[in-house]
Short mmCIF file of C-alpha atoms in Angstrom, two decimals:
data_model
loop_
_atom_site.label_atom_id
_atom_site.label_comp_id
_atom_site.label_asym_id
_atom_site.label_seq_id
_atom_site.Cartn_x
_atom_site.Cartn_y
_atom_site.Cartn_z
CA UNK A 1 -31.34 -42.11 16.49
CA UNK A 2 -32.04 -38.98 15.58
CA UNK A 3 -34.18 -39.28 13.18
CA UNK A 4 -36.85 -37.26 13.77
CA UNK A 5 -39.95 -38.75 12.43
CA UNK A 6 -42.94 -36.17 12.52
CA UNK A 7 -46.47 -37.99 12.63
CA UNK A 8 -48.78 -38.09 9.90
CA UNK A 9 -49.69 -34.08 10.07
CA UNK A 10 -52.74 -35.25 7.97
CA UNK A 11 -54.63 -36.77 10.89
CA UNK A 12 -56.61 -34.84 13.04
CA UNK A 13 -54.64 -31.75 12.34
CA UNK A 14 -57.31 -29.19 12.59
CA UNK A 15 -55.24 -26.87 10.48
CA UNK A 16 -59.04 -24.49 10.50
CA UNK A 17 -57.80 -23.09 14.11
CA UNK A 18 -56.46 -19.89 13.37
CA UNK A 19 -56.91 -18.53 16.59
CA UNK A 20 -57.61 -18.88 20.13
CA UNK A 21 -61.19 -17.50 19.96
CA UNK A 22 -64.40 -19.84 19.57
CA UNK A 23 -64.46 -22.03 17.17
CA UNK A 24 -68.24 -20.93 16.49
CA UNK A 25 -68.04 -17.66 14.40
CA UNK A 26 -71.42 -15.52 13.79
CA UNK A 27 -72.07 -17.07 10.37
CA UNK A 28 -71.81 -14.01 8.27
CA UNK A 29 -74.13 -13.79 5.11
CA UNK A 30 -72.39 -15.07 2.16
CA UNK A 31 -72.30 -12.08 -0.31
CA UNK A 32 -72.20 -13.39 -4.43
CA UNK A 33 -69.18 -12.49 -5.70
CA UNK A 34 -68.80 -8.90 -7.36
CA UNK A 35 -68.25 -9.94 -11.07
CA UNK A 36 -64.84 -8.42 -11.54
CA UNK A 37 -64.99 -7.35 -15.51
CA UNK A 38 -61.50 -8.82 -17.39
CA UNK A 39 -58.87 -6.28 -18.01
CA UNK A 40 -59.24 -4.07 -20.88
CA UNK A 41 -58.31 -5.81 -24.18
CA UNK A 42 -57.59 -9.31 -23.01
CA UNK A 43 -54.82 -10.26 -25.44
CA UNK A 44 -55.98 -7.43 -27.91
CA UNK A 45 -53.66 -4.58 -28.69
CA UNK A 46 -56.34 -1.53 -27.66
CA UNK A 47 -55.60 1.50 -29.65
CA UNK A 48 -54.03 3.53 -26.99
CA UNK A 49 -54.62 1.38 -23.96
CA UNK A 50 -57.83 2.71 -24.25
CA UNK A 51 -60.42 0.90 -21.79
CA UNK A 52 -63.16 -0.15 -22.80
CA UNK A 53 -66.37 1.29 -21.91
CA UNK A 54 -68.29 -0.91 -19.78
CA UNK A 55 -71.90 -0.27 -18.85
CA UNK A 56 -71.44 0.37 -14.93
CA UNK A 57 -74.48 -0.95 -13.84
CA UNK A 58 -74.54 -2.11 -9.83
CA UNK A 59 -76.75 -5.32 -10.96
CA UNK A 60 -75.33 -8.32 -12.19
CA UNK A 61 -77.66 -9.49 -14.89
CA UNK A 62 -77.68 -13.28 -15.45
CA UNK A 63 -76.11 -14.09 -18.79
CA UNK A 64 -72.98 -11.82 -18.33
CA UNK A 65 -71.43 -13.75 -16.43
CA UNK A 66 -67.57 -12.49 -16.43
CA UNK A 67 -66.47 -15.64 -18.25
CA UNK A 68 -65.43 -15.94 -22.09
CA UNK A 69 -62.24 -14.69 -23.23
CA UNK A 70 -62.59 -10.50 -24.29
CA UNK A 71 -66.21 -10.65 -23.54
CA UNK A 72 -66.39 -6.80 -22.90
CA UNK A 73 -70.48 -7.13 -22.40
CA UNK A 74 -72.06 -6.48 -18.68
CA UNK A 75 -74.89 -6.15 -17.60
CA UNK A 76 -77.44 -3.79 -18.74
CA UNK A 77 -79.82 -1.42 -17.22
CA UNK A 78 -83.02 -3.24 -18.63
CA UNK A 79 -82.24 -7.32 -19.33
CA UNK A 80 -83.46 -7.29 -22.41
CA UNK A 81 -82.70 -9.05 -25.66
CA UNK A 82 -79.59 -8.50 -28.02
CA UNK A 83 -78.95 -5.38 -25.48
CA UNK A 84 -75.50 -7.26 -24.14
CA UNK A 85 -73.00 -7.37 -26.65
CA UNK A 86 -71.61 -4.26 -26.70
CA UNK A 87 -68.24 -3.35 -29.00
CA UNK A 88 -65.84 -1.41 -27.27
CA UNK A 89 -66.05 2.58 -27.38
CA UNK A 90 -62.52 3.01 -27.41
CA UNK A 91 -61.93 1.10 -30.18
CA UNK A 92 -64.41 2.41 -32.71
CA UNK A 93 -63.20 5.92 -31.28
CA UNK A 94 -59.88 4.41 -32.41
CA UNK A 95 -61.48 4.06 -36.32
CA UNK A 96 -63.09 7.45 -36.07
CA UNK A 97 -59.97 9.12 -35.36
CA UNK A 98 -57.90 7.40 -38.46
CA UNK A 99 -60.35 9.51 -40.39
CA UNK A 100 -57.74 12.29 -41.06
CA UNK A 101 -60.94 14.84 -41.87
CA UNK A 102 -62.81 14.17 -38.80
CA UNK A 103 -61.68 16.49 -35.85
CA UNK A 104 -63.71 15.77 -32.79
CA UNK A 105 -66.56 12.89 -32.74
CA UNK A 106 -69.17 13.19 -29.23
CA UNK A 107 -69.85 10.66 -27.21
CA UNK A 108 -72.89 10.06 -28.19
CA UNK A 109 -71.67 9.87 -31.61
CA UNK A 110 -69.26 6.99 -30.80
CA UNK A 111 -71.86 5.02 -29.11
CA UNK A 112 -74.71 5.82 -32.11
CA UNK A 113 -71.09 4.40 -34.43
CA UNK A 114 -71.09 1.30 -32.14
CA UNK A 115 -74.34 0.36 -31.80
CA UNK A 116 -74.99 0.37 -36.03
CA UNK A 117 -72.22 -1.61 -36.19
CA UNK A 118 -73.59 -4.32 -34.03
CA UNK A 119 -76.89 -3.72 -36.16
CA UNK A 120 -74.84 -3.74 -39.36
CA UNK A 121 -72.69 -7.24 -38.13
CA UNK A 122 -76.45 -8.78 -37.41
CA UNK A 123 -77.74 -8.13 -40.72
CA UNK A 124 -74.58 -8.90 -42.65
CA UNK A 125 -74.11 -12.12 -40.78
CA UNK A 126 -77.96 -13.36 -41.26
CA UNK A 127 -78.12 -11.75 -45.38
CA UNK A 128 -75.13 -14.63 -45.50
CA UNK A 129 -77.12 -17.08 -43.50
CA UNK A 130 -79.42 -17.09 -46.30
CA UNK A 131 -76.89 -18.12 -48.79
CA UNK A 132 -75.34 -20.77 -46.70
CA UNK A 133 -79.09 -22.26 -46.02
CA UNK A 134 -79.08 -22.17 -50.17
CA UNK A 135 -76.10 -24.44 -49.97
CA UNK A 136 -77.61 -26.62 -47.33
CA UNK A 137 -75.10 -25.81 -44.86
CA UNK A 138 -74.97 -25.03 -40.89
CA UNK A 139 -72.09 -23.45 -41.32
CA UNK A 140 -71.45 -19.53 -42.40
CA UNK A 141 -68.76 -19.55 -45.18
CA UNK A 142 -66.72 -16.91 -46.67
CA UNK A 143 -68.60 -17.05 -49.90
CA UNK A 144 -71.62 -16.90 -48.49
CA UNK A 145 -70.48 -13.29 -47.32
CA UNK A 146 -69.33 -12.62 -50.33
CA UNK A 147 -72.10 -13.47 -52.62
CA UNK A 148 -74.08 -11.10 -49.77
CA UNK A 149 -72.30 -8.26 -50.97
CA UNK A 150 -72.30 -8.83 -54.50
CA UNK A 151 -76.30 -9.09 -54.23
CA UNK A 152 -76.79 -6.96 -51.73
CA UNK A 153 -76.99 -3.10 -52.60
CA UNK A 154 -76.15 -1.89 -49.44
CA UNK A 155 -73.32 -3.63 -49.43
CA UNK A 156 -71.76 -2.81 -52.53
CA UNK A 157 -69.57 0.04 -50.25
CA UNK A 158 -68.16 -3.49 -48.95
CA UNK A 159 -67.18 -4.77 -52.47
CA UNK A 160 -63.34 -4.95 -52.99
CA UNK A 161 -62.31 -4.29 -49.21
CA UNK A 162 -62.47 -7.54 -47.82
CA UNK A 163 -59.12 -9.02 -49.19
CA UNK B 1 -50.18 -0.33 -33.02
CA UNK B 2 -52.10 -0.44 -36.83
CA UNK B 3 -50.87 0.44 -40.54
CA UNK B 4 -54.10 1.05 -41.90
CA UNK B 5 -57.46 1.85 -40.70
CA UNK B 6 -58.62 -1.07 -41.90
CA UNK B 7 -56.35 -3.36 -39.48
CA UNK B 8 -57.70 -1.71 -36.61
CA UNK B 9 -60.46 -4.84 -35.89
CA UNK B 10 -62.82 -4.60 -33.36
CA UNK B 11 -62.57 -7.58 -30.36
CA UNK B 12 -62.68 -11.07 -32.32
CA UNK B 13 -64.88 -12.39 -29.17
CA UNK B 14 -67.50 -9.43 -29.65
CA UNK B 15 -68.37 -9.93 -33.20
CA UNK B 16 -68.61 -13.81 -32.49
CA UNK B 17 -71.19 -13.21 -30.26
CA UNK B 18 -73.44 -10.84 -32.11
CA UNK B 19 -73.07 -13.30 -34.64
CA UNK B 20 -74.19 -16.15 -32.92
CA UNK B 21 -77.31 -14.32 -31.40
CA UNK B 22 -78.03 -12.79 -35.04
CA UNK B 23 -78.11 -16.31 -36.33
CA UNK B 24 -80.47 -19.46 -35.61
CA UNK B 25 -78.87 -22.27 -32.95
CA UNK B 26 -76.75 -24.86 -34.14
CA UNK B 27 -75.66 -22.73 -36.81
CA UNK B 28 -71.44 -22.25 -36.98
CA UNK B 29 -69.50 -19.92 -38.77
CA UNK B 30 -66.07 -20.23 -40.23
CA UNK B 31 -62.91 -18.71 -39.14
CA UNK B 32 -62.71 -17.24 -42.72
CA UNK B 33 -66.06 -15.73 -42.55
CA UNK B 34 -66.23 -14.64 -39.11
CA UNK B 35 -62.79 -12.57 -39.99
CA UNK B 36 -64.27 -11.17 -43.08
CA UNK B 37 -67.19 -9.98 -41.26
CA UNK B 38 -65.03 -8.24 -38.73
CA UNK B 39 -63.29 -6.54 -41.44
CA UNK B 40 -66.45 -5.29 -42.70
CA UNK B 41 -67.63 -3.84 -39.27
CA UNK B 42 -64.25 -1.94 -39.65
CA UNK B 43 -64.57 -1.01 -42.74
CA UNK B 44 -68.46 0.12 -41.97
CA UNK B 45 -67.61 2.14 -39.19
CA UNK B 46 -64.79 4.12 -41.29
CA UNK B 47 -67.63 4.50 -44.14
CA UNK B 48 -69.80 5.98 -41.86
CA UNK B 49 -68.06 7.85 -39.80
CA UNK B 50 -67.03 9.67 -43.14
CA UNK B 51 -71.00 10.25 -44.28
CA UNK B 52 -71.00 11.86 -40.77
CA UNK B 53 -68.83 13.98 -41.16
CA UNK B 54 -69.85 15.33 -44.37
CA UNK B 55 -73.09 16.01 -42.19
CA UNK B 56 -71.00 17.78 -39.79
CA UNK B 57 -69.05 19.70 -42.05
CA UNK B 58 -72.37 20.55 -43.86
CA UNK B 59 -73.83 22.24 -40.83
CA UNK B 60 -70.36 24.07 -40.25
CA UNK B 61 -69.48 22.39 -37.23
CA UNK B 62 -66.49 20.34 -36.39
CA UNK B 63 -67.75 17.62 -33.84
CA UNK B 64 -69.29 14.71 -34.89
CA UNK B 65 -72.70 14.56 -33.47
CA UNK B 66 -75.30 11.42 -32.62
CA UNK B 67 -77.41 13.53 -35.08
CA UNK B 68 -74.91 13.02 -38.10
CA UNK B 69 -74.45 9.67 -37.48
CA UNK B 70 -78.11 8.69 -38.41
CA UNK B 71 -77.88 11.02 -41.01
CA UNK B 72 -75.25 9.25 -42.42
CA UNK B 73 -77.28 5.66 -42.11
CA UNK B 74 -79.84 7.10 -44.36
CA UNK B 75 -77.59 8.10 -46.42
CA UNK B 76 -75.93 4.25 -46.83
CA UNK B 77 -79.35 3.07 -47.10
CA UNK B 78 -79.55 1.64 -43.49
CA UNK B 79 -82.73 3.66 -42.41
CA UNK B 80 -83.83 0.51 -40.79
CA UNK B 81 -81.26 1.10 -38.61
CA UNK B 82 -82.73 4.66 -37.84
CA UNK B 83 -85.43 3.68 -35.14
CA UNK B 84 -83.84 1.37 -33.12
CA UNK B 85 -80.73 3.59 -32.81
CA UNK B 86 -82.76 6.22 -31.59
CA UNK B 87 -84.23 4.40 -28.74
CA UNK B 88 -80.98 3.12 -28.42
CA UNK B 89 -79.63 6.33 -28.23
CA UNK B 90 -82.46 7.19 -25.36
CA UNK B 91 -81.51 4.75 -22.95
CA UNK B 92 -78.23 5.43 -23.22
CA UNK B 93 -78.65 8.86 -22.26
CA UNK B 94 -80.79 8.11 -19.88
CA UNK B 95 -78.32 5.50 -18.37
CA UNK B 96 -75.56 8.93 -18.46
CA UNK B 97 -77.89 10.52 -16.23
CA UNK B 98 -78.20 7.84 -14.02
CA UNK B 99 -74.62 7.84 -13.90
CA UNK B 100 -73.87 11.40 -13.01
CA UNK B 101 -76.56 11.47 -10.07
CA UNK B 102 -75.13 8.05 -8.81
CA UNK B 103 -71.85 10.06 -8.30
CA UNK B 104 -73.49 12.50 -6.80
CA UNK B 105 -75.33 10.24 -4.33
CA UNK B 106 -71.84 8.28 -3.26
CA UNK B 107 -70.73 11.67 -2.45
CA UNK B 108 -73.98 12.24 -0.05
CA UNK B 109 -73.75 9.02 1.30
CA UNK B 110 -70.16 9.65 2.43
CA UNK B 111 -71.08 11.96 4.70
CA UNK B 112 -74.33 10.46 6.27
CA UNK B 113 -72.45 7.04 6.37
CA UNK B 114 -70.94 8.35 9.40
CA UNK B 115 -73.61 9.49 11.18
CA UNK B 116 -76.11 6.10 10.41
CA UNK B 117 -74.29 3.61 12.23
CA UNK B 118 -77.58 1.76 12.55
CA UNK B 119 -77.77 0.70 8.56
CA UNK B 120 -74.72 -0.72 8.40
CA UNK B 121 -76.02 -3.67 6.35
CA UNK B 122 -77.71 -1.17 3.95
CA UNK B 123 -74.89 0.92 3.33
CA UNK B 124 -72.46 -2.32 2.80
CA UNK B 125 -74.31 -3.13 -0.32
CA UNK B 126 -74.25 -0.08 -1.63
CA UNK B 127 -70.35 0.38 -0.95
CA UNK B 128 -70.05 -2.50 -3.01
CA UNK B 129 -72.36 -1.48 -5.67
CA UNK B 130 -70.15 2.04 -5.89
CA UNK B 131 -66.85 0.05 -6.26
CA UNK B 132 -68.49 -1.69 -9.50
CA UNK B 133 -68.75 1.68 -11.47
CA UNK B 134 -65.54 2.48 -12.46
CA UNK B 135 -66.26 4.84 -14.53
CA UNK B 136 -63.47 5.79 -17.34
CA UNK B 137 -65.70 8.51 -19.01
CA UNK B 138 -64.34 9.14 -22.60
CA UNK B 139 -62.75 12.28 -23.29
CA UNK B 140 -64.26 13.31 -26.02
CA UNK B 141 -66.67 16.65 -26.03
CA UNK B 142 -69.80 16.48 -25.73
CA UNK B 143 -72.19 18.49 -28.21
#
């Protein structure tokens, strides 16, 4: 008898009243959501718990859009090309400092650091490109990297350090 | 935390990407190689950041300046790298000033938030805006 059956709560349950007020709220502008930048070092042991330094720009540039795993890029000032990817200040500060000669290194010295070695991972990576194209490949090997170096005189500093 | 300088790698998803826009589309690059390359932006940085500092040492001073780092691409036979670090270089200073007279412009706008009810809207957006730039400037010295 006393089994209390409840009605399917489904139906007609207008779960949306939260309150006693009208029903008809102003409509409020819908603001796009502030892209929240990951945590520092997704899943990467940062030197320090250094955090990365992001480029603190107010406007969200299209293409960076606070998806992909570790993506430390944001937006830049000017949207321009190859101006996204940024590596992480803290962690070349990180290599500067294992340099047991090397006292003090400026800010604008870390971020001159960073920026060649995007310029340096670029070149490296299409100097390899050329190999693999040799090979009639789409895909970057190892040994197209390493007959880069061997060929390569700017890269001899690279010979040896890879393994 | 790392043995060697060399372990310390910079973010896996980072080089990926520069690789990928350095390279044509459709083109894929192997675990192997993508790794290697990351050990060589490790092992680049170390390399020059010790031409820098020879640079630095050279000119009797003790911080590492922008200055000695394009000294020290020269020096590795990068000068192609010279010009666009330079303008590089500008923007980014130019993006530190921006940055110093936003901060000072949050602190303005504190005050005459109060007193402008009447651009509410206005002022939302740029509450919003400040809460983006967290800033976490670096410690370091600056020359």
């Amino acid at each position: 008898m006393g089994s209390s059956k409840k009605g399917p709560a489904g139906a007609g349950g207008s779960r949306e009243a939260a309150g006693p007020g009208p029903s008809s709220a102003v409509p409020r502008p819908l603001r796009p959501p502030a892209p929240r930048r990951r945590g520092p070092g997704r899943g990467m042991a940062a030197a320090a718990g250094a955090v990365p330094v992001a480029v603190p720009v107010p406007v969200a540039v299209s293409g960076a859009d606070a998806a992909g795993p570790g993506e430390e890029a944001a937006g830049s000032v000017c949207p321009g090309p190859a101006r996204v990817a940024r590596l992480p200040l803290a962690r070349v500060k990180a290599l500067v400092k294992a340099d047991p000669d090397v006292s003090l290194a400026s800010h604008e010295a870390v971020f001159v650091l960073a920026r060649a070695t995007e310029l340096f991972v670029e070149t490296i990576a299409k100097d390899a490109y050329v190999y693999a194209q040799q090979g009639k490949r789409k895909t970057l090997q190892r040994k197209d990297l390493d007959n880069a170096i061997e060929a390569i005189d700017e890269f001899a500093f690279l010979e040896g350090t890879l393994d | 935390m790392a043995e060697r300088p060399e372990d310390l790698n910079l973010p896996n998803a980072v080089i990926t990407r520069i690789i990928k826009e350095a390279l044509p589309d459709g083109v894929n690059i192997s675990k192997e190689a993508r790794s290697a390359i990351s050990r060589a932006a490790s092992v680049f940085v170390l390399y020059a950041t010790s031409c820098a500092n020879n640079f630095a040492m050279k000119g009797k001073r003790k911080t590492l300046n922008a200055g000695d780092v394009l000294s020290a691409m020269e020096e590795m036979e990068f000068q192609r790298f010279v010009t666009p670090l330079k303008e590089s270089l500008e923007v980014y200073r130019r993006e530190q000033k921006g940055k110093k007279e936003a901060r000072k412009d949050k602190d303005k706008k504190a005050d005459s938030e109060e007193q402008d009810k009447s651009r509410e809207e206005e002022n939302d957006d740029d509450d919003e805006r400040m809460d983006e730039e967290e800033q976490n400037d670096e410690e370091e010295v600056d020359n």
